[in-house]
Amino acid sequence: MAELDGRPATAAQLQALALTNYGHFTTVLVEDGLVRGLGLHLARLERDCRELFGTALDLERVRAYARRAAPTAGAATVRVTVFDPELDLGRIGAAASPRVLVTTRPAGPAQLPPLRVRTVRYERDAPHVKGVGLFGALRERRAAQAAGYDDALFTDASGAVSEGGTWNIGFVRGAEVVWPTADQLRGTTMELLQAAHPWRAERITGAAGFEAAFATNAAVGVRPVAAVDGTPLAVAHPVVSALRAAYAAVPGERL
């Protein structure tokens, strides 16, 4: 299902998004009409809209369109994409009238197997923006999977760990949760966990010295990382279990 401003999206409108590939988005897991961290998702949509298009975003309109598309019972993954189908490569600097595309898909499994990742030097354009341009991240994911891993973990030019292509990463040392300081997108799941569990931030260059690691995003919550570059990590660490429980206990906000 794909609706643009509450109406079925046309092929021409979707073609504009595909070919110009300029915009931003957020993805939420809707469970019985509730979303964890909804306010964080909406605030990021508003910030990104101002940065990419120089204009405000009507958040109540966004909620209404997402509510229209989401099921009232059960779980579904809902993506909200903000773009202007009238912009193209030649006139990308024109005044923008961003519109709201809402797409839905079935929610994935409640728990996914642990990730095995390899590090690769890659930095997203404007990492603080959740932009639609995923070519570089997906290219690195594809290469990692071809090499026998599940995904790629990005490092910056100095070798510091930053993020995955569609997820944040945290590490565990003893009872301590450590998040990377390198430039990254501040994911909503990461922010919710930081509010629920003590943590610190530091420059991280690999898994050595850590007992466990975990990936986070809104679609899967907290997912253990089994290995980084072949360095094994505990997938049943009590801190990771506590984080999963803390995230599950975050009350949802009514969409």
XYZ file of N, CA and C in Angstrom:
765
model
N 0.838 -1.186 0.000
C 0.000 0.000 0.000
C 0.876 1.241 0.000
N 0.564 2.199 -0.873
C 1.307 3.456 -0.933
C 0.317 4.585 -1.150
N 0.258 5.529 -0.207
C -0.634 6.672 -0.319
C 0.167 7.959 -0.207
N -0.110 8.895 -1.101
C 0.520 10.206 -1.087
C -0.526 11.222 -0.654
N -0.277 11.853 0.489
C -1.244 12.788 1.078
C -2.625 12.155 1.205
N -2.661 10.895 1.605
C -3.920 10.223 1.885
C -4.640 9.646 0.689
N -4.022 9.705 -0.485
C -4.635 9.142 -1.692
C -3.661 8.170 -2.348
N -4.158 7.183 -3.096
C -3.247 6.240 -3.746
C -2.198 6.960 -4.587
N -0.939 6.603 -4.377
C 0.140 7.233 -5.131
C 0.144 6.715 -6.566
N 0.406 7.620 -7.515
C 0.463 7.229 -8.913
C 1.875 6.775 -9.275
N 1.968 6.078 -10.390
C 3.283 5.620 -10.846
C 4.192 6.807 -11.133
N 3.641 7.894 -11.693
C 4.455 9.068 -12.012
C 5.011 9.709 -10.744
N 4.209 9.755 -9.682
C 4.684 10.338 -8.425
C 5.789 9.488 -7.804
N 5.617 8.191 -7.830
C 6.648 7.302 -7.285
C 7.896 7.317 -8.158
N 7.714 7.494 -9.457
C 8.860 7.591 -10.359
C 9.699 8.801 -10.025
N 9.038 9.910 -9.675
C 9.779 11.116 -9.316
C 10.661 10.865 -8.096
N 10.140 10.151 -7.113
C 10.932 9.828 -5.934
C 12.089 8.911 -6.306
N 11.812 7.907 -7.125
C 12.848 6.939 -7.484
C 13.977 7.576 -8.284
N 13.635 8.469 -9.212
C 14.640 9.015 -10.113
C 15.392 10.204 -9.507
N 14.717 11.022 -8.726
C 15.387 12.167 -8.115
C 16.029 11.782 -6.787
N 15.347 10.945 -6.022
C 15.913 10.356 -4.805
C 16.342 11.425 -3.804
N 15.473 12.421 -3.599
C 15.749 13.492 -2.651
C 14.585 13.585 -1.680
N 14.857 13.356 -0.414
C 13.813 13.408 0.599
C 14.301 12.753 1.869
N 13.399 12.582 2.802
C 13.750 11.965 4.074
C 12.582 11.110 4.556
N 12.827 10.295 5.575
C 11.783 9.358 5.996
C 11.991 8.951 7.440
N 11.002 8.278 7.978
C 11.138 7.547 9.224
C 10.295 6.294 9.123
N 10.680 5.272 9.869
C 9.958 4.003 9.880
C 9.553 3.693 11.315
N 8.290 3.320 11.493
C 7.793 3.009 12.838
C 7.131 1.640 12.825
N 7.160 1.005 13.980
C 6.405 -0.219 14.198
C 5.122 0.165 14.918
N 3.992 -0.085 14.286
C 2.694 0.237 14.872
C 2.088 -1.045 15.425
N 1.799 -1.048 16.713
C 1.212 -2.215 17.378
C -0.101 -1.788 18.031
N -1.196 -2.278 17.474
C -2.528 -1.928 17.988
C -2.709 -0.412 18.076
N -2.215 0.289 17.062
C -2.378 1.728 16.994
C -1.388 2.527 17.806
N -0.408 1.871 18.449
C 0.561 2.545 19.310
C 1.959 2.466 18.709
N 2.758 3.510 18.957
C 4.125 3.586 18.444
C 5.060 4.004 19.572
N 6.104 3.218 19.818
C 7.118 3.636 20.783
C 7.899 4.823 20.205
N 8.083 5.840 21.020
C 8.895 6.970 20.586
C 8.285 7.791 19.474
N 6.967 7.817 19.374
C 6.332 8.555 18.280
C 6.764 10.014 18.260
N 6.836 10.643 19.416
C 7.240 12.044 19.464
C 8.630 12.259 18.895
N 9.544 11.308 19.124
C 10.893 11.411 18.573
C 10.877 11.293 17.054
N 10.075 10.369 16.541
C 9.963 10.223 15.085
C 9.432 11.506 14.451
N 8.399 12.069 15.038
C 7.794 13.278 14.472
C 8.753 14.464 14.545
N 9.450 14.589 15.666
C 10.402 15.696 15.797
C 11.508 15.596 14.757
N 11.967 14.371 14.469
C 13.016 14.211 13.465
C 12.485 14.521 12.071
N 11.259 14.102 11.779
C 10.668 14.458 10.486
C 10.620 15.965 10.317
N 10.235 16.674 11.362
C 10.148 18.130 11.271
C 11.526 18.755 11.059
N 12.535 18.295 11.817
C 13.894 18.821 11.668
C 14.420 18.564 10.259
N 14.264 17.341 9.791
C 14.805 17.003 8.473
C 14.094 17.767 7.367
N 12.792 17.990 7.522
C 12.055 18.733 6.498
C 12.577 20.166 6.397
N 12.829 20.781 7.526
C 13.363 22.144 7.505
C 14.744 22.177 6.865
N 15.560 21.162 7.155
C 16.913 21.157 6.597
C 16.922 20.875 5.098
N 16.121 19.913 4.642
C 16.165 19.533 3.228
C 15.309 20.425 2.336
N 14.196 20.939 2.881
C 13.258 21.690 2.045
C 13.056 23.132 2.489
N 13.589 23.491 3.646
C 13.460 24.864 4.109
C 12.056 25.274 4.464
N 11.251 24.317 4.890
C 9.870 24.637 5.214
C 9.395 23.757 6.362
N 8.292 24.194 6.989
C 7.739 23.428 8.099
C 6.950 22.231 7.588
N 6.745 21.273 8.467
C 5.953 20.083 8.155
C 4.789 20.018 9.128
N 3.597 19.834 8.603
C 2.397 19.737 9.432
C 2.353 18.344 10.058
N 2.747 18.246 11.313
C 2.867 16.944 11.948
C 1.517 16.293 12.213
N 0.486 17.068 12.442
C -0.836 16.478 12.621
C -1.323 15.852 11.316
N -0.963 16.465 10.214
C -1.304 15.884 8.909
C -0.547 14.572 8.709
N 0.717 14.555 9.101
C 1.510 13.325 9.002
C 0.858 12.218 9.819
N 0.465 12.534 11.039
C -0.159 11.526 11.892
C -1.459 11.012 11.283
N -2.230 11.912 10.716
C -3.509 11.503 10.131
C -3.287 10.557 8.951
N -2.303 10.849 8.119
C -2.036 9.978 6.973
C -1.509 8.621 7.431
N -0.623 8.619 8.440
C -0.090 7.352 8.941
C -1.186 6.540 9.619
N -2.047 7.221 10.353
C -3.147 6.535 11.045
C -4.099 5.905 10.046
N -4.315 6.592 8.939
C -5.206 6.079 7.895
C -4.664 4.785 7.294
N -3.332 4.701 7.178
C -2.719 3.545 6.516
C -2.471 2.376 7.463
N -2.299 2.663 8.747
C -1.932 1.612 9.689
C -3.155 0.817 10.132
N -3.010 -0.467 10.374
C -4.131 -1.256 10.903
C -4.436 -0.841 12.341
N -5.686 -0.956 12.727
C -6.072 -0.585 14.090
C -5.767 -1.689 15.093
N -5.569 -2.902 14.601
C -5.222 -4.024 15.468
C -4.076 -4.798 14.842
N -3.274 -5.445 15.686
C -2.130 -6.175 15.170
C -0.945 -5.250 14.948
N 0.065 -5.767 14.270
C 1.308 -5.026 14.078
C 1.608 -4.842 12.596
N 2.182 -3.684 12.270
C 2.611 -3.402 10.901
C 3.765 -2.412 10.953
N 4.607 -2.467 9.947
C 5.689 -1.502 9.809
C 5.230 -0.420 8.845
N 5.287 0.813 9.297
C 4.805 1.950 8.511
C 5.972 2.897 8.255
N 6.163 3.226 7.001
C 7.224 4.181 6.626
C 6.577 5.464 6.131
N 7.052 6.588 6.655
C 6.605 7.918 6.232
C 7.762 8.577 5.499
N 7.566 8.870 4.222
C 8.587 9.503 3.393
C 8.108 10.887 2.993
N 8.964 11.875 3.149
C 8.627 13.255 2.796
C 9.467 13.657 1.586
N 8.795 14.019 0.499
C 9.488 14.434 -0.724
C 8.563 15.319 -1.537
N 9.103 15.952 -2.557
C 8.310 16.808 -3.444
C 8.377 16.230 -4.851
N 7.295 15.643 -5.358
C 7.336 15.028 -6.692
C 7.505 16.034 -7.826
N 7.379 17.338 -7.534
C 7.557 18.348 -8.581
C 9.019 18.727 -8.777
N 9.872 18.367 -7.856
C 11.299 18.662 -8.007
C 11.960 17.594 -8.870
N 12.930 18.014 -9.651
C 13.707 17.041 -10.423
C 15.174 17.439 -10.380
N 16.009 16.683 -11.055
C 17.445 16.910 -10.968
C 17.842 18.306 -11.424
N 17.159 18.830 -12.441
C 17.533 20.126 -12.995
C 17.068 21.314 -12.175
N 15.987 21.144 -11.410
C 15.444 22.267 -10.635
C 15.285 21.894 -9.170
N 16.304 21.225 -8.652
C 16.231 20.773 -7.270
C 16.236 21.940 -6.296
N 16.709 23.114 -6.739
C 16.754 24.281 -5.875
C 15.485 25.101 -5.853
N 14.453 24.667 -6.557
C 13.194 25.420 -6.599
C 12.495 25.371 -5.243
N 11.589 26.331 -5.021
C 10.788 26.314 -3.802
C 10.036 24.983 -3.718
N 10.042 24.400 -2.545
C 9.494 23.053 -2.394
C 8.151 23.069 -1.685
N 7.305 22.116 -2.069
C 6.048 21.841 -1.381
C 6.051 20.355 -1.033
N 6.764 19.981 0.031
C 6.911 18.557 0.342
C 5.583 17.895 0.649
N 5.473 16.646 0.214
C 4.270 15.861 0.423
C 4.622 14.600 1.207
N 3.599 13.916 1.677
C 3.795 12.811 2.622
C 3.363 11.496 1.997
N 4.324 10.614 1.780
C 4.069 9.283 1.253
C 4.085 8.300 2.418
N 3.037 7.501 2.543
C 2.968 6.490 3.595
C 2.872 5.112 2.948
N 3.781 4.239 3.320
C 3.773 2.863 2.830
C 3.752 1.923 4.028
N 3.147 0.778 3.850
C 3.048 -0.197 4.940
C 3.518 -1.562 4.463
N 3.980 -2.341 5.411
C 4.339 -3.740 5.148
C 4.109 -4.524 6.426
N 3.949 -5.823 6.336
C 3.753 -6.620 7.557
C 4.938 -6.473 8.500
N 4.666 -6.496 9.786
C 5.747 -6.461 10.768
C 6.582 -7.734 10.666
N 7.866 -7.603 10.895
C 8.746 -8.758 10.853
C 8.639 -9.584 12.119
N 9.448 -10.633 12.235
C 9.430 -11.477 13.437
C 9.757 -10.667 14.682
N 9.205 -11.091 15.806
C 9.459 -10.391 17.063
C 10.934 -10.447 17.443
N 11.610 -11.537 17.096
C 13.039 -11.670 17.377
C 13.743 -12.211 16.137
N 14.869 -11.576 15.807
C 15.681 -12.012 14.681
C 16.978 -12.606 15.202
N 17.617 -13.474 14.433
C 18.882 -14.067 14.893
C 19.956 -12.996 15.045
N 20.961 -13.244 15.865
C 22.049 -12.275 16.045
C 22.750 -11.959 14.730
N 23.273 -10.741 14.658
C 23.971 -10.279 13.460
C 25.457 -10.607 13.528
N 26.015 -10.959 12.386
C 27.466 -11.064 12.217
C 27.860 -9.985 11.212
N 28.686 -9.055 11.637
C 28.964 -7.888 10.792
C 30.466 -7.737 10.562
N 30.788 -7.024 9.489
C 32.180 -6.661 9.252
C 32.256 -5.138 9.149
N 33.364 -4.578 9.594
C 33.528 -3.143 9.510
C 34.021 -2.747 8.122
N 33.589 -1.579 7.686
C 33.991 -1.042 6.397
C 34.029 0.476 6.510
N 34.974 1.084 5.873
C 35.037 2.545 5.907
C 33.950 3.113 5.005
N 33.013 3.785 5.601
C 31.935 4.421 4.836
C 31.252 5.450 5.729
N 30.979 6.623 5.188
C 30.257 7.666 5.905
C 29.105 8.152 5.033
N 27.902 8.118 5.577
C 26.739 8.575 4.833
C 26.792 10.085 4.643
N 26.201 10.576 3.548
C 26.022 12.008 3.383
C 25.123 12.527 4.500
N 25.528 13.632 5.144
C 24.727 14.236 6.206
C 24.168 13.171 7.140
N 25.031 12.486 7.891
C 24.571 11.343 8.677
C 23.499 11.671 9.708
N 23.373 12.940 10.104
C 22.344 13.294 11.088
C 20.952 13.342 10.479
N 20.841 13.257 9.147
C 19.551 13.274 8.441
C 19.208 11.857 8.003
N 17.953 11.462 8.205
C 17.516 10.135 7.747
C 17.035 10.286 6.299
N 17.987 10.379 5.385
C 17.676 10.627 3.990
C 17.318 9.369 3.232
N 16.643 9.560 2.084
C 16.199 8.410 1.300
C 17.325 7.805 0.464
N 18.436 8.503 0.315
C 19.525 8.003 -0.524
C 20.303 6.897 0.165
N 19.941 5.646 -0.087
C 20.538 4.504 0.604
C 21.513 3.712 -0.262
N 21.879 4.239 -1.441
C 22.693 3.454 -2.362
C 23.984 2.973 -1.709
N 24.743 3.889 -1.107
C 26.031 3.505 -0.547
C 25.903 2.482 0.563
N 24.928 2.694 1.451
C 24.732 1.766 2.572
C 24.320 0.384 2.080
N 23.431 0.344 1.104
C 22.979 -0.951 0.591
C 24.077 -1.644 -0.215
N 24.895 -0.867 -0.893
C 26.018 -1.462 -1.613
C 26.962 -2.156 -0.634
N 27.230 -1.510 0.508
C 28.107 -2.130 1.501
C 27.437 -3.336 2.154
N 26.132 -3.276 2.370
C 25.412 -4.439 2.912
C 25.496 -5.610 1.942
N 25.281 -5.326 0.668
C 25.337 -6.389 -0.341
C 26.729 -7.024 -0.376
N 27.765 -6.196 -0.330
C 29.130 -6.720 -0.359
C 29.419 -7.552 0.887
N 28.932 -7.113 2.027
C 29.142 -7.870 3.265
C 28.446 -9.223 3.201
N 27.225 -9.235 2.692
C 26.503 -10.499 2.595
C 27.160 -11.431 1.587
N 27.697 -10.879 0.515
C 28.403 -11.719 -0.459
C 29.652 -12.341 0.163
N 30.207 -11.676 1.164
C 31.402 -12.186 1.841
C 31.077 -13.098 3.018
N 29.774 -13.354 3.249
C 29.386 -14.289 4.293
C 28.948 -13.667 5.595
N 28.845 -12.339 5.639
C 28.360 -11.650 6.829
C 26.876 -11.312 6.653
N 26.265 -10.804 7.727
C 24.873 -10.371 7.639
C 24.743 -8.914 7.234
N 25.737 -8.099 7.601
C 25.612 -6.666 7.326
C 26.972 -6.009 7.497
N 27.013 -4.714 7.155
C 28.225 -3.921 7.292
C 28.079 -2.957 8.463
N 29.168 -2.749 9.176
C 29.249 -1.763 10.253
C 30.227 -0.693 9.807
N 29.778 0.560 9.797
C 30.572 1.627 9.208
C 31.589 2.201 10.193
N 32.729 2.598 9.643
C 33.722 3.364 10.394
C 34.048 4.621 9.602
N 34.508 5.657 10.310
C 34.880 6.885 9.618
C 36.331 6.818 9.161
N 36.832 7.925 8.625
C 38.185 7.932 8.060
C 39.252 7.649 9.109
N 38.936 7.918 10.374
C 39.908 7.666 11.446
C 39.844 6.247 11.971
N 38.875 5.443 11.476
C 38.712 4.077 11.951
C 37.729 3.933 13.091
N 37.038 5.020 13.464
C 36.089 4.961 14.563
C 34.748 4.414 14.094
N 34.172 3.505 14.861
C 32.869 2.918 14.548
C 31.783 3.981 14.674
N 30.838 3.966 13.708
C 29.743 4.935 13.749
C 28.382 4.249 13.849
N 27.973 3.518 12.813
C 26.617 2.974 12.734
C 26.546 1.910 11.654
N 25.419 1.203 11.605
C 25.109 0.354 10.470
C 24.316 1.151 9.449
N 23.973 0.508 8.357
C 23.262 1.223 7.300
C 21.878 1.661 7.699
N 21.180 0.849 8.487
C 19.814 1.184 8.911
C 19.638 0.940 10.398
N 20.737 1.009 11.150
C 20.664 0.735 12.580
C 21.834 1.376 13.308
N 21.617 1.606 14.586
C 22.694 2.043 15.477
C 23.302 0.829 16.165
N 24.475 1.020 16.734
C 25.123 -0.058 17.477
C 25.575 0.447 18.836
N 25.414 -0.411 19.835
C 25.933 -0.155 21.170
C 26.768 -1.333 21.611
N 27.668 -1.099 22.563
C 28.555 -2.149 23.057
C 28.387 -2.281 24.564
N 28.801 -3.433 25.085
C 28.683 -3.707 26.518
C 30.046 -4.090 27.061
N 30.450 -3.395 28.134
C 31.684 -3.712 28.854
C 31.304 -3.882 30.321
N 31.332 -5.113 30.813
C 30.855 -5.364 32.162
C 29.371 -5.069 32.250
N 29.006 -4.166 33.161
C 27.601 -3.760 33.287
C 27.336 -2.449 32.563
N 28.328 -1.970 31.799
C 28.260 -0.640 31.193
C 27.863 -0.711 29.720
N 26.962 0.169 29.314
C 26.594 0.320 27.908
C 27.396 1.485 27.331
N 28.029 1.231 26.195
C 28.875 2.238 25.556
C 28.386 2.463 24.123
N 28.136 3.733 23.781
C 27.699 4.094 22.431
C 28.834 4.815 21.712
N 28.971 4.642 20.403
C 30.043 5.316 19.658
C 29.825 6.831 19.593
N 30.934 7.560 19.509
C 30.855 9.014 19.387
C 30.956 9.495 17.943
N 31.353 8.639 17.018
C 31.507 9.063 15.625
C 30.171 9.553 15.064
N 30.228 10.405 14.038
C 29.021 10.961 13.431
C 28.085 9.849 12.983
N 26.812 9.990 13.312
C 25.830 8.958 13.017
C 24.438 9.565 13.095
N 23.452 8.835 12.618
C 22.063 9.199 12.828
C 21.662 8.777 14.236
N 21.098 9.698 14.986
C 20.617 9.350 16.321
C 19.246 8.696 16.178
N 19.244 7.373 16.217
C 18.006 6.635 16.033
C 17.070 6.780 17.218
N 15.784 6.649 16.963
C 14.801 6.793 18.035
C 14.916 5.669 19.061
N 15.206 4.453 18.622
C 15.358 3.347 19.564
C 16.563 3.582 20.462
N 17.649 4.061 19.886
C 18.821 4.390 20.673
C 18.482 5.447 21.731
N 17.755 6.475 21.336
C 17.401 7.539 22.282
C 16.506 7.012 23.409
N 15.579 6.139 23.062
C 14.715 5.561 24.107
C 15.522 4.718 25.079
N 16.486 3.962 24.580
C 17.325 3.143 25.457
C 18.231 4.005 26.321
N 18.738 5.086 25.758
C 19.593 5.968 26.547
C 18.817 6.612 27.690
N 17.520 6.830 27.476
C 16.687 7.383 28.549
C 16.345 6.329 29.602
N 16.437 5.047 29.227
C 16.006 3.969 30.128
C 17.152 3.272 30.850
N 18.396 3.429 30.371
C 19.508 2.652 30.933
C 20.762 3.522 30.977
N 21.536 3.480 32.054
C 22.775 4.274 32.130
C 23.735 3.921 30.996
N 24.465 4.924 30.537
C 25.361 4.708 29.406
C 26.469 5.753 29.412
N 27.460 5.501 28.567
C 28.496 6.480 28.297
C 28.820 6.425 26.815
N 29.489 7.438 26.312
C 29.893 7.470 24.904
C 31.404 7.565 24.824
N 31.978 6.864 23.857
C 33.422 6.948 23.652
C 33.761 6.564 22.223
N 34.979 6.896 21.836
C 35.458 6.501 20.517
C 35.738 4.996 20.540
N 35.161 4.285 19.585
C 35.273 2.830 19.515
C 35.873 2.450 18.162
N 36.857 1.566 18.186
C 37.501 1.165 16.930
C 37.296 -0.303 16.598
N 36.572 -1.033 17.438
C 36.313 -2.446 17.170
C 35.734 -3.106 18.405
N 35.541 -4.406 18.307
C 34.876 -5.136 19.392
C 35.822 -5.580 20.495
N 37.139 -5.440 20.303
C 38.092 -5.871 21.315
C 37.836 -5.121 22.624
N 37.802 -5.869 23.725
C 37.583 -5.262 25.032
C 36.124 -5.197 25.448
N 35.216 -5.589 24.547
C 33.791 -5.600 24.868
C 33.294 -7.042 24.964
N 32.283 -7.232 25.780
C 31.721 -8.569 25.967
C 30.548 -8.844 25.037
N 29.835 -7.791 24.661
C 28.631 -7.948 23.839
C 28.409 -6.684 23.044
N 27.548 -6.797 22.051
C 27.134 -5.640 21.261
C 25.711 -5.895 20.780
N 25.048 -4.821 20.386
C 23.660 -4.942 19.954
C 23.349 -3.861 18.929
N 22.449 -4.200 18.010
C 21.967 -3.264 17.005
C 20.564 -2.806 17.392
N 20.227 -1.583 17.035
C 18.909 -1.051 17.366
C 18.298 -0.336 16.179
N 17.027 -0.567 15.954
C 16.212 0.316 15.119
C 14.743 0.100 15.471
N 13.884 0.947 14.924
C 12.482 0.925 15.342
C 11.753 -0.324 14.876
N 12.210 -0.941 13.796
C 11.498 -2.103 13.264
C 11.771 -3.368 14.077
N 12.991 -3.484 14.650
C 13.351 -4.719 15.353
C 13.644 -4.505 16.828
N 13.751 -3.267 17.271
C 14.071 -3.014 18.673
C 15.541 -3.242 18.945
N 15.853 -4.245 19.769
C 17.235 -4.554 20.159
C 17.593 -5.935 19.628
N 18.675 -5.991 18.864
C 19.098 -7.249 18.234
C 20.550 -7.534 18.592
N 20.855 -8.679 19.203
C 22.248 -8.969 19.565
C 23.149 -9.044 18.331
N 24.403 -8.678 18.533
C 25.440 -8.837 17.516
C 26.345 -9.974 17.962
N 26.468 -10.986 17.128
C 27.221 -12.181 17.502
C 28.711 -12.037 17.263
N 29.101 -11.202 16.289
C 30.523 -11.057 15.977
C 30.740 -9.790 15.168
N 31.887 -9.172 15.380
C 32.348 -8.037 14.579
C 33.709 -8.410 14.013
N 33.813 -8.482 12.702
C 35.068 -8.854 12.039
C 35.620 -10.177 12.575
N 34.733 -11.113 12.891
C 35.175 -12.409 13.376
C 35.436 -12.472 14.869
N 35.405 -11.340 15.570
C 35.551 -11.347 17.025
C 34.220 -11.733 17.652
N 34.136 -12.880 18.329
C 32.850 -13.335 18.866
C 32.415 -12.490 20.056
N 31.104 -12.347 20.199
C 30.497 -11.595 21.295
C 29.361 -12.417 21.892
N 29.081 -12.209 23.163
C 28.018 -12.958 23.840
C 26.656 -12.486 23.355
N 25.842 -13.406 22.910
C 24.517 -13.025 22.404
C 23.445 -13.120 23.484
N 23.776 -13.711 24.622
C 22.815 -13.838 25.712
C 23.296 -13.071 26.943
N 23.977 -11.963 26.719
C 24.522 -11.171 27.821
C 23.383 -10.551 28.630
N 23.483 -10.550 29.960
C 22.384 -10.011 30.776
C 22.084 -8.543 30.525
N 23.089 -7.761 30.161
C 22.819 -6.347 29.875
C 21.984 -6.211 28.609
N 22.295 -6.999 27.582
C 21.498 -6.949 26.355
C 20.072 -7.412 26.654
N 19.934 -8.440 27.464
C 18.587 -8.890 27.850
C 17.840 -7.792 28.596
N 18.551 -7.077 29.473
C 17.917 -5.980 30.214
C 17.492 -4.858 29.277
N 18.306 -4.592 28.272
C 17.949 -3.551 27.301
C 16.714 -3.949 26.504
N 16.630 -5.213 26.120
C 15.460 -5.682 25.388
C 14.212 -5.539 26.246
N 14.342 -5.883 27.516
C 13.197 -5.759 28.415
C 12.819 -4.299 28.621
N 13.817 -3.428 28.737
C 13.543 -2.005 28.934
C 12.836 -1.414 27.723
N 13.268 -1.829 26.539
C 12.631 -1.302 25.331
C 11.197 -1.815 25.221
N 10.981 -3.088 25.527
C 9.634 -3.649 25.473
C 8.698 -2.942 26.443
N 9.258 -2.414 27.548
C 8.431 -1.760 28.565
C 8.129 -0.301 28.243
N 8.759 0.258 27.204
C 8.458 1.652 26.847
C 7.017 1.742 26.372
N 6.206 2.591 26.987
C 4.802 2.670 26.564
C 4.669 3.289 25.172
N 3.780 2.745 24.381
C 3.513 3.298 23.065
C 2.670 4.567 23.142
N 2.834 5.425 22.132
C 2.022 6.630 22.011
C 0.963 6.386 20.931
N -0.218 6.889 21.143
C -1.306 6.694 20.193
C -1.022 7.441 18.894
N -1.021 6.690 17.783
C -0.771 7.308 16.493
C -1.884 8.283 16.143
